[in-house]
CSV table of C-alpha atoms in Angstrom, one decimal:
chain,number,residue,atom,x,y,z
A,5,UNK,CA,-22.5,13.5,-3.5
A,6,UNK,CA,-20.2,16.4,-2.4
A,7,UNK,CA,-17.0,15.3,-0.9
A,8,UNK,CA,-15.0,16.9,1.9
A,9,UNK,CA,-11.3,17.2,2.2
A,10,UNK,CA,-9.4,14.4,4.0
A,11,UNK,CA,-7.9,16.0,7.1
A,12,UNK,CA,-5.1,14.2,9.1
A,13,UNK,CA,-3.9,16.5,11.8
A,14,UNK,CA,-2.6,19.6,10.1
A,15,UNK,CA,-2.5,17.9,6.7
A,16,UNK,CA,-5.5,18.6,4.4
A,17,UNK,CA,-5.9,16.7,1.1
A,18,UNK,CA,-8.4,18.5,-1.1
A,19,UNK,CA,-9.4,15.2,-2.7
A,20,UNK,CA,-10.1,12.5,-0.1
A,21,UNK,CA,-7.9,10.0,-1.9
A,22,UNK,CA,-4.7,8.4,-0.7
A,23,UNK,CA,-2.8,6.5,-3.3
A,24,UNK,CA,-1.8,3.1,-2.0
A,25,UNK,CA,1.8,2.1,-1.7
A,26,UNK,CA,2.9,-0.4,-4.3
A,27,UNK,CA,6.3,-2.0,-4.2
A,28,UNK,CA,8.6,-2.9,-5.8
A,29,UNK,CA,9.1,0.1,-8.0
A,30,UNK,CA,5.4,0.7,-8.9
A,31,UNK,CA,4.7,3.7,-6.7
A,32,UNK,CA,7.7,5.9,-6.5
A,33,UNK,CA,8.1,9.6,-6.9
A,34,UNK,CA,6.5,9.9,-10.3
A,35,UNK,CA,3.1,8.5,-9.2
A,36,UNK,CA,3.2,9.8,-5.7
A,37,UNK,CA,4.1,13.3,-6.9
A,38,UNK,CA,1.4,13.3,-9.5
A,39,UNK,CA,-1.3,12.3,-7.0
A,40,UNK,CA,-0.1,14.9,-4.5
A,41,UNK,CA,0.0,17.6,-7.1
A,42,UNK,CA,-3.7,17.0,-7.8
A,43,UNK,CA,-4.7,17.4,-4.2
A,44,UNK,CA,-4.6,13.8,-2.9
A,45,UNK,CA,-2.0,12.0,-0.8
A,46,UNK,CA,0.9,10.4,-2.7
A,47,UNK,CA,2.5,7.4,-1.2
A,48,UNK,CA,6.0,6.0,-2.0
A,49,UNK,CA,6.5,2.4,-1.3
A,50,UNK,CA,9.9,1.7,0.4
A,51,UNK,CA,9.8,-2.0,-0.5
A,52,UNK,CA,13.2,-2.5,-2.3
A,53,UNK,CA,13.0,1.1,-3.3
A,54,UNK,CA,16.7,1.2,-4.3
A,55,UNK,CA,16.5,-1.7,-6.7
A,56,UNK,CA,17.7,0.4,-9.6
A,57,UNK,CA,21.0,1.3,-7.9
A,58,UNK,CA,24.1,-0.3,-9.3
A,59,UNK,CA,25.1,-1.5,-5.8
A,60,UNK,CA,21.7,-3.0,-5.0
A,61,UNK,CA,22.9,-6.7,-5.2
A,62,UNK,CA,25.8,-6.0,-2.8
A,63,UNK,CA,24.1,-3.6,-0.4
A,64,UNK,CA,20.3,-3.7,-0.8
A,65,UNK,CA,19.4,-2.0,2.5
A,66,UNK,CA,21.9,0.8,2.1
A,67,UNK,CA,20.6,1.5,-1.4
A,68,UNK,CA,17.0,1.4,-0.1
A,69,UNK,CA,17.7,3.8,2.7
A,70,UNK,CA,19.4,6.3,0.4
A,71,UNK,CA,16.6,6.0,-2.2
A,72,UNK,CA,14.0,7.0,0.4
A,73,UNK,CA,15.3,10.5,0.6
A,74,UNK,CA,15.9,10.6,-3.2
A,75,UNK,CA,12.3,9.6,-4.1
A,76,UNK,CA,10.7,11.9,-1.5
A,77,UNK,CA,12.8,14.8,-2.8
A,78,UNK,CA,11.8,14.1,-6.4
A,79,UNK,CA,8.1,13.8,-5.4
A,80,UNK,CA,8.4,17.2,-3.7
A,81,UNK,CA,9.6,18.8,-6.9
A,82,UNK,CA,6.6,17.5,-8.7
A,83,UNK,CA,4.1,18.6,-5.9
A,84,UNK,CA,5.7,21.4,-4.0
A,85,UNK,CA,2.8,21.9,-1.6
A,86,UNK,CA,1.4,18.4,-1.8
A,87,UNK,CA,1.2,15.7,0.8
A,88,UNK,CA,3.9,13.0,0.4
A,89,UNK,CA,4.1,9.9,2.5
A,90,UNK,CA,5.7,6.5,2.5
A,91,UNK,CA,4.4,2.9,3.0
A,92,UNK,CA,6.7,0.8,5.1
A,93,UNK,CA,5.9,-2.9,5.8
A,94,UNK,CA,6.3,-4.0,9.4
A,95,UNK,CA,7.8,-7.2,8.0
A,96,UNK,CA,10.6,-5.3,6.4
A,97,UNK,CA,14.0,-6.4,7.7
A,98,UNK,CA,15.5,-3.5,9.8
A,99,UNK,CA,12.1,-1.8,9.8
A,100,UNK,CA,13.2,0.7,12.4
A,101,UNK,CA,16.0,2.1,10.1
A,102,UNK,CA,13.5,2.6,7.2
A,103,UNK,CA,11.1,4.5,9.5
A,104,UNK,CA,13.9,6.7,10.8
A,105,UNK,CA,15.1,7.3,7.2
A,106,UNK,CA,11.6,8.3,6.1
A,107,UNK,CA,11.2,10.7,9.0
A,108,UNK,CA,14.6,12.3,8.4
A,109,UNK,CA,13.8,12.7,4.7
A,110,UNK,CA,10.6,14.7,5.7
A,111,UNK,CA,7.8,12.2,5.0
A,112,UNK,CA,4.5,13.8,5.9
A,113,UNK,CA,3.1,10.5,7.0
A,114,UNK,CA,4.0,6.8,7.4
A,115,UNK,CA,1.5,4.2,6.4
A,116,UNK,CA,2.4,0.8,7.9
A,117,UNK,CA,1.0,-2.7,7.7
A,118,UNK,CA,2.0,-6.3,6.8
A,119,UNK,CA,2.2,-6.8,10.5
A,120,UNK,CA,1.2,-4.8,13.6
A,121,UNK,CA,3.2,-1.5,13.8
A,122,UNK,CA,3.2,-1.6,17.6
A,123,UNK,CA,6.5,0.3,18.0
A,124,UNK,CA,6.1,2.7,15.2
A,125,UNK,CA,5.7,5.7,17.6
A,126,UNK,CA,9.1,5.0,19.2
A,127,UNK,CA,10.9,5.1,15.9
A,128,UNK,CA,9.2,8.3,14.9
A,129,UNK,CA,9.2,10.0,18.3
A,130,UNK,CA,9.7,13.7,18.4
A,131,UNK,CA,8.8,14.4,14.8
A,132,UNK,CA,5.7,15.8,13.1
A,133,UNK,CA,5.4,12.8,10.8
A,134,UNK,CA,1.8,11.4,11.0
A,135,UNK,CA,1.5,7.7,11.8
A,136,UNK,CA,-1.1,5.6,10.1
A,137,UNK,CA,-1.5,1.9,10.8
A,138,UNK,CA,-3.1,-0.5,8.3
A,139,UNK,CA,-5.6,-2.9,9.8
A,140,UNK,CA,-7.9,-5.6,8.5
A,141,UNK,CA,-9.9,-6.5,11.6
A,142,UNK,CA,-11.4,-4.9,14.7
A,143,UNK,CA,-9.0,-7.0,16.8
A,144,UNK,CA,-5.9,-5.7,15.1
A,145,UNK,CA,-6.9,-2.0,15.5
A,146,UNK,CA,-7.7,-2.7,19.1
A,147,UNK,CA,-4.3,-4.2,19.8
A,148,UNK,CA,-2.5,-1.3,18.1
A,149,UNK,CA,-4.5,1.5,19.7
A,150,UNK,CA,-4.3,0.0,23.2
A,151,UNK,CA,-0.6,-0.6,23.0
A,152,UNK,CA,0.1,2.9,21.6
A,153,UNK,CA,-1.9,4.6,24.4
A,154,UNK,CA,-0.4,2.5,27.2
A,155,UNK,CA,3.3,2.6,26.1
A,156,UNK,CA,3.5,5.8,24.1
A,157,UNK,CA,0.5,7.9,25.2
A,158,UNK,CA,-0.2,8.3,21.5
A,159,UNK,CA,-3.1,7.8,19.1
A,160,UNK,CA,-2.9,7.0,15.4
A,161,UNK,CA,-3.2,10.1,13.3
A,162,UNK,CA,-5.5,8.1,11.0
A,163,UNK,CA,-6.3,4.4,10.4
A,164,UNK,CA,-6.4,2.6,7.0
A,165,UNK,CA,-8.8,-0.4,6.8
A,166,UNK,CA,-7.6,-2.7,4.1
A,167,UNK,CA,-10.2,-5.1,2.9
A,168,UNK,CA,-10.0,-8.5,1.2
A,169,UNK,CA,-10.2,-7.1,-2.4
A,170,UNK,CA,-6.8,-5.4,-2.0
A,171,UNK,CA,-3.7,-6.3,-4.0
A,172,UNK,CA,-0.3,-7.6,-3.0
A,173,UNK,CA,0.1,-9.3,0.4
A,174,UNK,CA,-3.2,-9.6,2.3
A,175,UNK,CA,-4.2,-9.6,6.0
A,176,UNK,CA,-6.5,-12.5,5.3
A,177,UNK,CA,-6.4,-16.3,4.8
A,178,UNK,CA,-6.2,-17.5,1.2
A,179,UNK,CA,-9.7,-18.9,1.6
A,180,UNK,CA,-11.1,-15.6,2.9
A,181,UNK,CA,-9.5,-13.7,0.0
A,182,UNK,CA,-10.8,-16.3,-2.5
A,183,UNK,CA,-14.3,-15.8,-1.2
A,184,UNK,CA,-14.1,-12.1,-0.4
A,185,UNK,CA,-17.6,-11.4,-1.7
A,186,UNK,CA,-19.1,-13.8,0.9
A,187,UNK,CA,-17.5,-12.1,3.9
A,188,UNK,CA,-19.9,-9.2,4.4
A,189,UNK,CA,-16.8,-7.2,5.2
A,190,UNK,CA,-18.8,-3.9,5.5
A,191,UNK,CA,-19.9,-5.2,8.9
A,192,UNK,CA,-16.3,-5.4,10.0
A,193,UNK,CA,-15.7,-1.9,8.6
A,194,UNK,CA,-18.6,-0.5,10.6
A,195,UNK,CA,-17.2,-2.2,13.8
A,196,UNK,CA,-13.7,-0.7,13.2
A,197,UNK,CA,-15.2,2.7,12.4
A,198,UNK,CA,-17.3,2.7,15.6
A,199,UNK,CA,-14.3,1.7,17.7
A,200,UNK,CA,-12.0,4.3,16.2
A,201,UNK,CA,-14.6,7.1,16.5
A,202,UNK,CA,-15.2,6.1,20.1
A,203,UNK,CA,-11.5,6.2,20.9
A,204,UNK,CA,-11.3,9.6,19.3
A,205,UNK,CA,-14.2,11.0,21.3
A,206,UNK,CA,-12.8,9.6,24.5
A,207,UNK,CA,-9.5,11.4,23.9
A,208,UNK,CA,-11.0,14.5,22.3
A,209,UNK,CA,-9.2,13.7,19.0
A,210,UNK,CA,-10.3,13.3,15.5
A,211,UNK,CA,-9.0,10.1,13.9
A,212,UNK,CA,-10.0,9.8,10.2
A,213,UNK,CA,-10.6,6.3,8.9
A,214,UNK,CA,-9.6,5.5,5.3
A,215,UNK,CA,-11.0,2.6,3.4
A,216,UNK,CA,-8.8,0.5,1.1
A,217,UNK,CA,-9.2,-2.6,-1.1
A,218,UNK,CA,-11.5,-2.7,-4.1
A,219,UNK,CA,-11.9,1.0,-4.5
A,220,UNK,CA,-11.9,1.7,-8.3
A,221,UNK,CA,-14.6,4.3,-9.1
A,222,UNK,CA,-16.2,7.3,-7.4
A,223,UNK,CA,-19.2,5.2,-6.8
A,224,UNK,CA,-17.1,2.8,-4.7
A,225,UNK,CA,-15.8,5.8,-2.7
A,226,UNK,CA,-19.3,7.2,-2.1
A,227,UNK,CA,-20.4,3.9,-0.7
A,228,UNK,CA,-17.9,4.2,2.1
A,229,UNK,CA,-18.3,7.9,2.6
A,230,UNK,CA,-22.0,7.3,3.3
A,231,UNK,CA,-20.9,4.8,6.0
A,232,UNK,CA,-18.9,7.6,7.7
A,233,UNK,CA,-15.4,6.8,6.3
A,234,UNK,CA,-13.3,10.0,5.8
A,235,UNK,CA,-11.5,9.0,2.6
A,236,UNK,CA,-10.3,6.1,0.5
A,237,UNK,CA,-6.9,4.5,-0.4
A,238,UNK,CA,-6.7,3.4,-4.0
A,239,UNK,CA,-3.8,1.6,-5.7
A,240,UNK,CA,-4.8,-0.6,-8.6
A,241,UNK,CA,-6.6,2.2,-10.5
A,242,UNK,CA,-3.4,4.2,-10.5
A,243,UNK,CA,-1.2,1.5,-12.1
A,244,UNK,CA,-2.6,2.1,-15.6
A,245,UNK,CA,-1.7,5.8,-15.6
A,246,UNK,CA,1.0,7.5,-17.6
A,247,UNK,CA,2.6,8.7,-14.4
A,248,UNK,CA,2.9,5.3,-12.7
A,249,UNK,CA,6.5,4.4,-12.2
A,250,UNK,CA,6.2,0.8,-13.5
A,251,UNK,CA,7.3,-0.2,-17.0
A,252,UNK,CA,4.8,0.1,-19.8
A,253,UNK,CA,4.6,-3.7,-20.2
A,254,UNK,CA,3.6,-4.0,-16.5
A,255,UNK,CA,0.7,-1.6,-17.1
A,256,UNK,CA,-0.3,-3.4,-20.3
A,257,UNK,CA,-0.6,-6.6,-18.2
A,258,UNK,CA,-3.4,-5.0,-16.2
A,259,UNK,CA,-5.1,-3.8,-19.4
A,260,UNK,CA,-4.9,-7.3,-20.9
A,261,UNK,CA,-6.0,-9.2,-17.8
A,262,UNK,CA,-9.4,-10.8,-17.7
A,263,UNK,CA,-11.3,-11.3,-14.5
A,264,UNK,CA,-10.4,-15.0,-14.4
A,265,UNK,CA,-6.7,-14.1,-14.6
A,266,UNK,CA,-6.8,-12.5,-11.1
A,267,UNK,CA,-5.9,-15.2,-8.6
A,268,UNK,CA,-4.8,-15.7,-5.0
A,269,UNK,CA,-1.2,-16.9,-4.6
A,270,UNK,CA,0.8,-18.1,-1.6
A,271,UNK,CA,3.8,-15.7,-1.4
A,272,UNK,CA,7.2,-17.2,-0.5
A,273,UNK,CA,7.3,-14.9,2.5
A,274,UNK,CA,4.3,-16.8,4.1
A,275,UNK,CA,1.4,-14.5,3.3
A,276,UNK,CA,-1.4,-14.9,0.7
A,277,UNK,CA,-1.5,-12.3,-2.1
A,278,UNK,CA,-3.4,-11.4,-5.2
A,279,UNK,CA,-1.8,-11.4,-8.6
A,280,UNK,CA,-2.3,-11.8,-12.3
A,281,UNK,CA,-1.8,-15.3,-13.6
A,282,UNK,CA,1.2,-15.6,-15.9
A,283,UNK,CA,4.1,-17.9,-17.0
A,284,UNK,CA,6.1,-17.1,-13.9
A,285,UNK,CA,3.3,-18.3,-11.6
A,286,UNK,CA,3.0,-21.6,-13.5
A,287,UNK,CA,6.7,-22.2,-13.2
A,288,UNK,CA,6.6,-21.4,-9.4
A,289,UNK,CA,3.8,-23.9,-9.0
A,290,UNK,CA,5.8,-26.6,-10.7
A,291,UNK,CA,8.9,-26.3,-8.5
A,292,UNK,CA,11.6,-24.1,-7.0
A,293,UNK,CA,13.0,-21.3,-9.1
A,294,UNK,CA,16.7,-20.9,-8.5
A,295,UNK,CA,18.0,-17.7,-7.0
A,296,UNK,CA,21.3,-16.3,-5.8
A,297,UNK,CA,22.0,-13.9,-3.0
A,298,UNK,CA,19.4,-12.7,-0.5
A,299,UNK,CA,18.2,-9.2,-0.9
A,300,UNK,CA,17.3,-8.7,2.8
A,301,UNK,CA,13.6,-7.8,2.1
A,302,UNK,CA,11.1,-9.5,4.4
A,303,UNK,CA,11.9,-10.9,7.8
A,304,UNK,CA,9.6,-13.9,7.3
A,305,UNK,CA,11.5,-15.2,4.3
A,306,UNK,CA,13.9,-18.1,4.7
A,307,UNK,CA,16.4,-17.9,1.7
A,308,UNK,CA,17.3,-21.5,2.1
A,309,UNK,CA,13.8,-22.8,1.6
A,310,UNK,CA,11.9,-20.1,-0.3
A,311,UNK,CA,10.5,-21.5,-3.6
A,312,UNK,CA,11.7,-18.3,-5.4
A,313,UNK,CA,13.1,-14.9,-4.5
A,314,UNK,CA,10.2,-12.4,-4.2
A,315,UNK,CA,12.5,-9.5,-4.7
A,316,UNK,CA,13.7,-10.9,-8.0
A,317,UNK,CA,10.1,-11.7,-9.0
A,318,UNK,CA,8.8,-8.2,-8.3
A,319,UNK,CA,11.8,-6.4,-9.8
A,320,UNK,CA,11.5,-8.4,-13.0
A,321,UNK,CA,7.8,-7.4,-13.2
A,322,UNK,CA,8.4,-3.7,-12.5
A,323,UNK,CA,11.1,-3.6,-15.2
A,324,UNK,CA,8.7,-5.0,-17.8
A,325,UNK,CA,9.8,-8.6,-17.9
A,326,UNK,CA,6.2,-9.5,-17.1
A,327,UNK,CA,6.4,-13.2,-17.9
A,328,UNK,CA,9.4,-13.6,-15.6
A,329,UNK,CA,7.9,-11.8,-12.6
A,330,UNK,CA,5.1,-11.6,-10.0
A,331,UNK,CA,2.4,-9.2,-11.0
A,332,UNK,CA,0.6,-8.2,-7.8
A,333,UNK,CA,-2.7,-6.5,-8.3
A,334,UNK,CA,-6.1,-5.7,-6.7
A,335,UNK,CA,-9.3,-7.6,-7.4
A,336,UNK,CA,-10.4,-5.0,-9.9
A,337,UNK,CA,-7.2,-5.0,-12.1
A,338,UNK,CA,-9.2,-6.6,-14.9
A,339,UNK,CA,-11.4,-3.5,-15.2
A,340,UNK,CA,-8.5,-1.4,-16.7
A,341,UNK,CA,-9.1,-0.7,-20.3
A,342,UNK,CA,-6.6,2.0,-21.2
A,343,UNK,CA,-3.9,4.3,-19.9
A,344,UNK,CA,-5.2,7.5,-18.3
A,345,UNK,CA,-3.7,10.5,-16.6
A,346,UNK,CA,-3.7,10.8,-12.8
A,347,UNK,CA,-5.4,14.2,-13.2
A,348,UNK,CA,-8.4,12.5,-14.9
A,349,UNK,CA,-8.8,10.0,-12.1
A,350,UNK,CA,-8.5,12.7,-9.5
A,351,UNK,CA,-11.1,14.9,-11.3
A,352,UNK,CA,-13.5,12.0,-11.0
A,353,UNK,CA,-13.0,11.8,-7.3
A,354,UNK,CA,-12.8,15.5,-6.4
A,355,UNK,CA,-15.6,17.9,-5.4
């Protein structure tokens, strides 16, 4: 099956693949730049993006806001003419400041989920940055689109549908994620696609729809292209690449994982997520893991009652302390068998 470029306004990705944003420290400039250089869309996650800064414990938000520009600039040096975007979770504390920092740093697009990004157009007003909400249901995309039209006279530049096989925090109940194969989620995808296409036709606009969650091979992509999807977002497959920003031990955890090791967890910020079972998860299940100062990450987290600090858990994992951290992953992480180059993956999906 011949593929067409993924076109979002005046941006054109030769390969219809957007690399999914993975925080903390998994998709930074190295991975995003490599994907963009190969004709896809590289996405930098802003989730605790400044964790390597010496002042992070004292001023996490300041470090994060500075690191947004640093990582975008570094990605641009890797992919001079490539498309570089950022993923910003709506649940991020001081979300507006992150959006404004990304726009000022020249992000080509902002992908935003983990909540409904209803006011994203206000924070990015007057810029050329493309705005791409992440949705998991017809209802959520309807709420966003109607609100954007009514309040901002604005349509999404594209829409990402994130299904129940995705990694990290999920827009589903734990039970739905546990039994994802029984959901017939393709039916929901078709409903969202029909709605978005209809809105586009009504407003004489083209709004590409991008599928995420469980995309691992070209065959997976072609399934959705045949349905009328314009492109795919893929994250887990890119973790086990030489160019991924995570520590080598993090990547090896994916390679070593078996299917039965991929489980649904209840994140301390109140959302279910998908991760690789390890010693840390067993300790977390047994009781509260002590933590010190708050790192101002997610607005839904209560530092006084959280069973563990999710920032600490994700930073430990990204730095290679894999038995002391939370290893978020997609449902297909167990399929990884070796490290590969981003170019080899993109070659599989191009043309």
